[in-house]
GROMACS .gro file of C-alpha atoms in nm:
model
  136
    1MET     CA    1  13.521   9.927   9.441
    2SER     CA    2  13.817   9.805   9.637
    3THR     CA    3  13.784   9.477   9.823
    4ASP     CA    4  14.005   9.626  10.096
    5THR     CA    5  13.717   9.829  10.239
    6PRO     CA    6  13.616   9.678  10.572
    7PRO     CA    7  13.250   9.607  10.632
    8SER     CA    8  13.053   9.844  10.850
    9ARG     CA    9  12.901   9.636  11.128
   10LEU     CA   10  12.675   9.922  11.238
   11THR     CA   11  12.533   9.952  10.887
   12VAL     CA   12  12.487   9.577  10.849
   13TRP     CA   13  12.306   9.558  11.184
   14ALA     CA   14  12.086   9.855  11.088
   15GLY     CA   15  11.979   9.669  10.774
   16HIS     CA   16  11.912   9.351  10.970
   17ALA     CA   17  11.707   9.549  11.224
   18MET     CA   18  11.490   9.693  10.944
   19ILE     CA   19  11.423   9.345  10.805
   20LEU     CA   20  11.339   9.216  11.154
   21ILE     CA   21  11.099   9.505  11.219
   22ALA     CA   22  10.919   9.437  10.890
   23ALA     CA   23  10.900   9.064  10.964
   24LEU     CA   24  10.766   9.120  11.317
   25HIS     CA   25  10.512   9.372  11.191
   26THR     CA   26  10.393   9.121  10.931
   27ALA     CA   27  10.377   8.840  11.189
   28VAL     CA   28  10.162   9.051  11.421
   29PHE     CA   29   9.916   9.171  11.159
   30ALA     CA   30   9.906   8.894  10.895
   31GLY     CA   31   9.658   8.687  11.093
   32LEU     CA   32   9.420   8.983  11.111
   33ALA     CA   33   9.415   9.037  10.737
   34PRO     CA   34   9.105   8.929  10.542
   35TRP     CA   35   9.316   8.783  10.262
   36SER     CA   36   9.030   8.593  10.096
   37SER     CA   37   8.814   8.905  10.061
   38TRP     CA   38   9.112   9.100   9.930
   39PHE     CA   39   9.181   8.838   9.665
   40ALA     CA   40   8.808   8.831   9.585
   41GLY     CA   41   8.835   9.201   9.494
   42ASP     CA   42   8.669   9.372   9.791
   43LEU     CA   43   8.931   9.647   9.799
   44ARG     CA   44   8.925   9.697   9.424
   45ASN     CA   45   8.543   9.706   9.421
   46ARG     CA   46   8.533   9.930   9.729
   47THR     CA   47   8.312   9.684   9.916
   48GLY     CA   48   8.569   9.609  10.189
   49SER     CA   49   8.520   9.749  10.537
   50THR     CA   50   8.719  10.037  10.680
   51GLU     CA   51   8.897   9.787  10.904
   52SER     CA   52   8.991   9.578  10.599
   53LEU     CA   53   9.133   9.885  10.424
   54THR     CA   54   9.325   9.987  10.736
   55THR     CA   55   9.476   9.640  10.765
   56PHE     CA   56   9.574   9.653  10.397
   57TRP     CA   57   9.768   9.974  10.461
   58ALA     CA   58   9.932   9.810  10.764
   59LEU     CA   59  10.059   9.518  10.555
   60PRO     CA   60  10.113   9.494  10.178
   61GLY     CA   61  10.014   9.854  10.107
   62GLY     CA   62  10.229  10.002  10.383
   63PHE     CA   63  10.594  10.026  10.471
   64VAL     CA   64  10.669   9.655  10.515
   65VAL     CA   65  10.789   9.575  10.162
   66VAL     CA   66  10.982   9.900  10.132
   67LEU     CA   67  11.146   9.848  10.473
   68VAL     CA   68  11.259   9.498  10.373
   69LEU     CA   69  11.406   9.632  10.048
   70LEU     CA   70  11.580   9.917  10.230
   71GLY     CA   71  11.710   9.675  10.493
   72LEU     CA   72  11.851   9.442  10.227
   73LEU     CA   73  12.016   9.733  10.045
   74VAL     CA   74  12.161   9.882  10.364
   75SER     CA   75  12.295   9.542  10.477
   76ARG     CA   76  12.459   9.485  10.141
   77MET     CA   77  12.615   9.829  10.141
   78GLY     CA   78  12.749   9.769  10.491
   79ARG     CA   79  12.896   9.431  10.396
   80GLN     CA   80  13.069   9.596  10.099
   81GLY     CA   81  13.206   9.874  10.317
   82GLN     CA   82  12.998  10.140  10.143
   83ARG     CA   83  12.861  10.436  10.334
   84VAL     CA   84  12.487  10.488  10.357
   85PRO     CA   85  12.414  10.862  10.330
   86ALA     CA   86  12.356  11.022  10.671
   87TYR     CA   87  12.017  11.151  10.559
   88VAL     CA   88  11.880  10.794  10.558
   89GLY     CA   89  11.931  10.757  10.934
   90TRP     CA   90  11.817  11.111  11.012
   91THR     CA   91  11.505  11.078  10.794
   92MET     CA   92  11.420  10.745  10.958
   93LEU     CA   93  11.463  10.910  11.300
   94GLY     CA   94  11.231  11.195  11.198
   95TRP     CA   95  10.970  10.951  11.068
   96VAL     CA   96  10.979  10.749  11.390
   97VAL     CA   97  10.957  11.058  11.612
   98LEU     CA   98  10.663  11.195  11.410
   99ALA     CA   99  10.479  10.863  11.418
  100VAL     CA  100  10.528  10.824  11.794
  101PHE     CA  101  10.415  11.183  11.846
  102LEU     CA  102  10.099  11.117  11.641
  103ILE     CA  103  10.000  10.774  11.776
  104GLY     CA  104  10.195  10.743  12.100
  105PRO     CA  105  10.430  10.466  12.205
  106SER     CA  106  10.402  10.176  11.964
  107GLY     CA  107  10.610   9.943  11.755
  108PHE     CA  108  10.745  10.251  11.581
  109LEU     CA  109  10.984  10.288  11.874
  110GLY     CA  110  11.173   9.991  11.728
  111GLY     CA  111  11.267  10.216  11.438
  112LEU     CA  112  11.497  10.405  11.673
  113ILE     CA  113  11.740  10.112  11.655
  114PRO     CA  114  11.820  10.117  11.281
  115ALA     CA  115  11.800  10.498  11.276
  116GLY     CA  116  12.050  10.521  11.561
  117LEU     CA  117  12.279  10.262  11.406
  118LEU     CA  118  12.282  10.444  11.072
  119ILE     CA  119  12.349  10.779  11.239
  120ALA     CA  120  12.628  10.625  11.447
  121ALA     CA  121  12.778  10.461  11.137
  122SER     CA  122  12.770  10.794  10.957
  123LEU     CA  123  12.934  10.978  11.246
  124THR     CA  124  13.208  10.719  11.293
  125ALA     CA  125  13.281  10.710  10.919
  126ARG     CA  126  13.353  11.084  10.930
  127GLN     CA  127  13.621  11.048  11.195
  128PRO     CA  128  13.970  11.045  11.049
  129ALA     CA  129  14.159  10.720  11.083
  130PRO     CA  130  14.430  10.732  11.345
  131ALA     CA  131  14.767  10.822  11.197
  132SER     CA  132  14.997  10.526  11.172
  133ARG     CA  133  15.317  10.561  11.363
  134LEU     CA  134  15.627  10.480  11.174
  135PRO     CA  135  15.936  10.380  11.367
  136SER     CA  136  16.186  10.666  11.390
   0.00000   0.00000   0.00000
């Protein structure tokens, strides 16, 4: 890959937004998690409550780890001037819209930011560069 490729600020910010969303989600729910019962095996033994299982799926079993990994990858690609496929932004937008439709306004609305940034980065990358004018 050429080092002459300029970084994509929109893509880098989309990746940072994903990491921030995952961190905020963890900060909100980590205190609610019954970590000691999880480590004692309550989930494995199926003796944990429904609330405990729900909290598990909101934290380590949910999207948090994957969103951090995706955010790191997207940020790196942006810094290197690589294009993230348009389907990543559009799929994220569809996921957010579906989640908001199913559960109503929630933290999922924050997902509109990285989705929009990735879609905008994709659309601007498709535009041809302005032709350079050579002196006549």
